[in-house]
Short mmCIF file of C-alpha atoms in Angstrom, two decimals:
data_model
loop_
_atom_site.label_atom_id
_atom_site.label_comp_id
_atom_site.label_asym_id
_atom_site.label_seq_id
_atom_site.Cartn_x
_atom_site.Cartn_y
_atom_site.Cartn_z
CA GLY I 1 -7.59 2.38 -4.46
CA ASP I 2 -6.24 -0.90 -3.61
CA SER I 3 -8.31 -2.94 -1.16
CA VAL I 4 -8.52 -6.43 0.41
CA THR I 5 -11.47 -8.09 1.31
CA GLN I 6 -11.58 -11.33 3.98
CA MET I 7 -14.23 -13.47 5.16
CA GLU I 8 -15.76 -12.00 8.67
CA GLY I 9 -13.89 -14.90 11.44
CA PRO I 10 -14.49 -16.34 13.50
CA VAL I 11 -13.62 -19.65 11.94
CA THR I 12 -13.98 -22.57 14.04
CA LEU I 13 -13.00 -25.65 13.24
CA SER I 14 -12.61 -29.16 14.90
CA GLU I 15 -9.00 -29.95 14.19
CA GLU I 16 -8.25 -32.30 10.48
CA ALA I 17 -11.13 -30.10 9.15
CA PHE I 18 -10.98 -28.70 6.28
CA LEU I 19 -10.34 -25.00 6.19
CA THR I 20 -11.14 -22.02 3.20
CA ILE I 21 -10.68 -19.01 4.17
CA ASN I 22 -11.65 -16.24 1.32
CA CYS I 23 -9.90 -13.04 -0.09
CA THR I 24 -10.70 -11.19 -3.12
CA TYR I 25 -9.14 -7.44 -3.85
CA THR I 26 -9.51 -5.06 -5.85
CA ALA I 27 -6.01 -3.42 -7.64
CA THR I 28 -4.87 -2.19 -11.01
CA GLY I 29 -2.45 -4.17 -13.13
CA TYR I 30 -0.96 -7.47 -11.59
CA PRO I 31 -0.85 -7.26 -8.22
CA SER I 32 1.47 -9.51 -5.75
CA LEU I 33 -0.76 -11.77 -3.40
CA PHE I 34 -0.08 -12.54 0.46
CA TRP I 35 -0.81 -14.78 3.36
CA TYR I 36 0.49 -13.89 6.78
CA VAL I 37 -0.37 -15.14 9.89
CA GLN I 38 -0.69 -13.80 12.98
CA TYR I 39 -0.63 -16.00 16.58
CA PRO I 40 -1.44 -14.43 19.97
CA GLY I 41 0.17 -11.38 21.07
CA GLU I 42 2.92 -12.07 18.22
CA GLY I 43 3.88 -10.10 15.24
CA LEU I 44 2.82 -11.02 11.29
CA GLN I 45 4.98 -13.82 9.59
CA LEU I 46 4.80 -14.84 6.03
CA LEU I 47 2.87 -17.86 5.58
CA LEU I 48 2.67 -17.61 1.56
CA LYS I 49 2.98 -15.94 -1.65
CA ALA I 50 1.76 -15.78 -5.30
CA THR I 51 2.91 -12.85 -7.76
CA LYS I 52 1.05 -13.59 -11.50
CA ALA I 53 -1.66 -14.94 -11.55
CA ASP I 54 -2.52 -19.03 -11.30
CA ASP I 55 0.73 -19.58 -8.88
CA LYS I 56 -0.23 -20.96 -6.18
CA GLY I 57 1.47 -20.32 -3.12
CA SER I 58 1.83 -23.19 -0.55
CA ASN I 59 3.90 -23.70 3.00
CA LYS I 60 3.14 -25.60 5.57
CA GLY I 61 0.38 -27.43 3.67
CA PHE I 62 -1.29 -24.07 3.51
CA GLU I 63 -1.98 -23.16 -0.36
CA ALA I 64 -3.66 -20.08 -2.02
CA THR I 65 -4.13 -20.02 -5.91
CA TYR I 66 -3.87 -16.70 -7.53
CA ARG I 67 -7.00 -15.93 -9.47
CA LYS I 68 -7.10 -12.66 -11.73
CA GLU I 69 -10.45 -13.81 -13.36
CA THR I 70 -11.71 -13.73 -10.01
CA THR I 71 -9.84 -11.62 -8.16
CA SER I 72 -9.46 -14.01 -5.47
CA PHE I 73 -6.60 -15.38 -3.42
CA HIS I 74 -8.45 -17.97 -1.23
CA LEU I 75 -6.48 -20.05 1.19
CA GLU I 76 -6.78 -23.27 1.82
CA LYS I 77 -5.84 -26.27 3.90
CA GLY I 78 -6.89 -30.04 3.74
CA SER I 79 -6.07 -30.65 7.89
CA VAL I 80 -6.16 -28.11 10.36
CA GLN I 81 -4.53 -28.62 13.87
CA VAL I 82 -4.69 -26.68 17.12
CA SER I 83 -1.53 -24.64 16.75
CA ASP I 84 -3.69 -23.10 13.15
CA SER I 85 -5.44 -21.24 15.50
CA ALA I 86 -4.16 -17.35 14.64
CA VAL I 87 -5.48 -14.52 12.61
CA TYR I 88 -4.92 -14.37 9.18
CA PHE I 89 -4.23 -11.82 7.01
CA CYS I 90 -4.59 -11.53 2.96
CA ALA I 91 -2.68 -8.89 1.03
CA LEU I 92 -1.21 -7.32 -1.48
CA ILE I 93 1.16 -4.90 -3.16
CA PRO I 94 0.20 -3.17 -6.36
CA TRP I 95 2.41 -4.77 -8.49
CA ILE I 96 6.45 -6.65 -8.51
CA GLY I 97 9.04 -4.28 -8.92
CA THR I 98 8.29 -1.40 -6.62
CA ALA I 99 8.18 -0.57 -3.09
CA SER I 100 4.82 0.28 -2.98
CA LYS I 101 3.73 -0.45 0.82
CA LEU I 102 1.57 -4.02 1.88
CA THR I 103 -2.41 -2.97 1.88
CA PHE I 104 -4.33 -5.62 4.48
CA GLY I 105 -7.38 -7.27 4.96
CA THR I 106 -9.11 -7.04 8.47
CA GLY I 107 -7.76 -10.42 9.28
CA THR I 108 -10.27 -13.56 10.21
CA ARG I 109 -9.74 -15.43 13.08
CA LEU I 110 -9.70 -19.41 13.60
CA GLN I 111 -9.87 -20.65 15.94
CA VAL I 112 -9.55 -25.43 15.58
CA THR I 113 -11.07 -27.31 18.76
CA LEU I 114 -10.13 -30.95 19.38
CA ASP V 1 19.16 -14.76 9.71
CA THR V 2 18.25 -12.40 12.41
CA GLY V 3 14.75 -11.57 11.39
CA VAL V 4 13.68 -8.26 11.99
CA SER V 5 13.83 -6.86 15.94
CA GLN V 6 12.28 -4.18 17.57
CA ASP V 7 12.53 -2.89 20.58
CA PRO V 8 10.73 -2.42 23.43
CA ARG V 9 7.97 -5.19 22.86
CA HIS V 10 5.36 -3.03 25.78
CA LYS V 11 5.52 0.31 26.43
CA ILE V 12 2.71 1.90 28.88
CA THR V 13 2.92 5.55 29.66
CA LYS V 14 0.93 8.57 30.51
CA ARG V 15 -0.85 10.66 27.87
CA GLY V 16 1.19 13.16 27.13
CA GLN V 17 4.75 11.66 27.45
CA ASN V 18 6.67 10.76 24.53
CA VAL V 19 7.92 7.41 23.29
CA THR V 20 10.45 6.45 21.07
CA PHE V 21 10.79 2.74 19.30
CA ARG V 22 14.15 1.56 17.61
CA CYS V 23 13.93 -1.20 14.45
CA ASP V 24 16.76 -2.92 13.35
CA PRO V 25 15.48 -4.32 10.19
CA ILE V 26 17.46 -7.96 8.52
CA SER V 27 20.96 -6.62 7.45
CA GLU V 28 20.92 -7.06 4.41
CA HIS V 29 17.21 -4.82 3.45
CA ASN V 30 17.19 -1.32 1.91
CA ARG V 31 13.75 -1.09 2.64
CA LEU V 32 12.31 -0.47 5.89
CA TYR V 33 8.45 0.26 6.89
CA TRP V 34 6.17 1.07 9.92
CA TYR V 35 2.38 0.16 10.33
CA ARG V 36 0.24 0.90 12.80
CA GLN V 37 -2.48 -2.26 14.04
CA THR V 38 -5.21 -1.68 16.27
CA LEU V 39 -7.39 -4.51 17.84
CA GLY V 40 -9.12 -6.71 15.09
CA GLN V 41 -8.23 -4.50 12.76
CA GLY V 42 -5.52 -5.44 9.99
CA PRO V 43 -1.98 -2.97 9.92
CA GLU V 44 -2.55 -0.46 8.57
CA PHE V 45 0.65 1.98 6.83
CA LEU V 46 2.85 4.27 8.19
CA THR V 47 5.61 4.78 6.36
CA TYR V 48 8.73 4.43 4.22
CA PHE V 49 12.09 4.27 4.07
CA GLN V 50 14.39 3.57 1.00
CA ASN V 51 18.10 3.54 2.77
CA GLU V 52 18.02 6.79 4.94
CA ALA V 53 15.37 8.34 2.47
CA GLN V 54 12.07 8.83 3.80
CA LEU V 55 9.53 8.42 0.60
CA GLU V 56 6.38 7.77 1.52
CA LYS V 57 4.22 8.84 4.63
CA SER V 58 0.48 8.07 5.60
CA ARG V 59 -1.72 10.55 6.62
CA LEU V 60 -2.43 8.47 9.63
CA LEU V 61 1.36 9.90 10.33
CA SER V 62 0.25 13.59 12.04
CA ASP V 63 2.54 15.57 13.06
CA ARG V 64 3.36 14.41 17.32
CA PHE V 65 4.63 11.44 14.68
CA SER V 66 7.76 11.45 13.42
CA ALA V 67 10.55 9.00 11.58
CA GLU V 68 13.36 8.62 11.05
CA ARG V 69 16.68 6.20 9.69
CA PRO V 70 19.57 8.38 10.06
CA LYS V 71 22.36 5.98 8.00
CA GLY V 72 20.43 3.73 6.23
CA SER V 73 20.62 0.91 8.85
CA PHE V 74 18.20 0.90 12.25
CA SER V 75 15.14 3.38 12.07
CA THR V 76 13.08 4.84 15.31
CA LEU V 77 9.42 6.00 15.69
CA GLU V 78 9.11 8.69 18.12
CA ILE V 79 5.56 10.17 19.15
CA GLN V 80 4.93 12.77 20.99
CA ARG V 81 2.57 13.98 23.40
CA THR V 82 0.87 10.31 22.77
CA GLU V 83 -2.94 10.77 22.98
CA GLN V 84 -5.15 7.47 24.32
CA GLY V 85 -5.74 6.66 20.57
CA ASP V 86 -2.39 5.63 19.56
CA SER V 87 -2.30 2.84 21.76
CA ALA V 88 -2.15 0.49 19.11
CA MET V 89 0.57 -2.32 18.23
CA TYR V 90 3.43 -0.84 15.81
CA LEU V 91 5.33 -3.40 13.43
CA CYS V 92 8.51 -2.52 11.65
CA ALA V 93 8.81 -4.24 8.88
CA SER V 94 11.82 -4.43 5.90
CA SER V 95 12.35 -5.57 2.55
CA SER V 96 15.09 -6.43 -0.39
CA ARG V 97 15.41 -3.72 -3.27
CA ILE V 98 16.47 -6.68 -5.22
CA THR V 99 13.69 -8.28 -7.05
CA THR V 100 14.84 -11.04 -9.49
CA THR V 101 14.70 -13.73 -6.51
CA LEU V 102 12.19 -15.39 -5.02
CA SER V 103 11.87 -13.85 -1.70
CA GLY V 104 12.58 -10.34 -3.54
CA ASN V 105 9.46 -7.84 -3.14
CA THR V 106 8.64 -9.48 0.47
CA ILE V 107 8.39 -8.23 3.28
CA TYR V 108 9.05 -9.52 6.38
CA PHE V 109 7.73 -8.29 9.38
CA GLY V 110 9.34 -7.86 13.65
CA GLU V 111 6.89 -9.19 16.56
CA GLY V 112 6.01 -5.50 16.93
CA SER V 113 5.84 -3.16 19.79
CA TRP V 114 2.21 -3.01 21.90
CA LEU V 115 2.11 0.92 23.38
CA THR V 116 -0.42 1.21 25.95
CA VAL V 117 -1.36 4.94 26.85
CA VAL V 118 -3.15 5.56 30.49
#
């Protein structure tokens, strides 16, 4: 079945450091890929998405590129801020055009310190 | 755009009691989803509606759980005879059927309803 694997956290960085959170997936066909962010005590917010190979999703300084050859969708940010501290979830929908459910990774907690 | 709203945000109940959560999706969205999230885990799919029809249910949705979307707008999730293992955050989400736009097939989440069973 479909699955998403994320690097374990917590990831602790100093402010202005470079961030990478690894995400790999297993799915048949051409899934759509997503990053969601969850701040403490809140629901999930869509951060960015990509729907086909080599697409780059970007938002709020975060980027992720859909790499079909490595089945990866790593999240990156050039300079993190304390306000980026949250849990980040990588997720997929099997293929665009269906109402298929999201499959999530277990999440990676990011802690940014001054 | 008012987003997906859920009510109540927090619920503490005694074991054996029934609880009901309500979800109001984004107004033009005809697809509605329920997920459950426990501490330290990613959300897990429970069930999905297209309009008023419940099209898919997870094995996680035991007989004590029932979800409805009677008029294809808001939805309710009821848990009967709650158990301590039901303690979790219950997330509602919605999406549009239109897939030709950039927002198509993107699922938007509410802020969740926290359930604590004591």
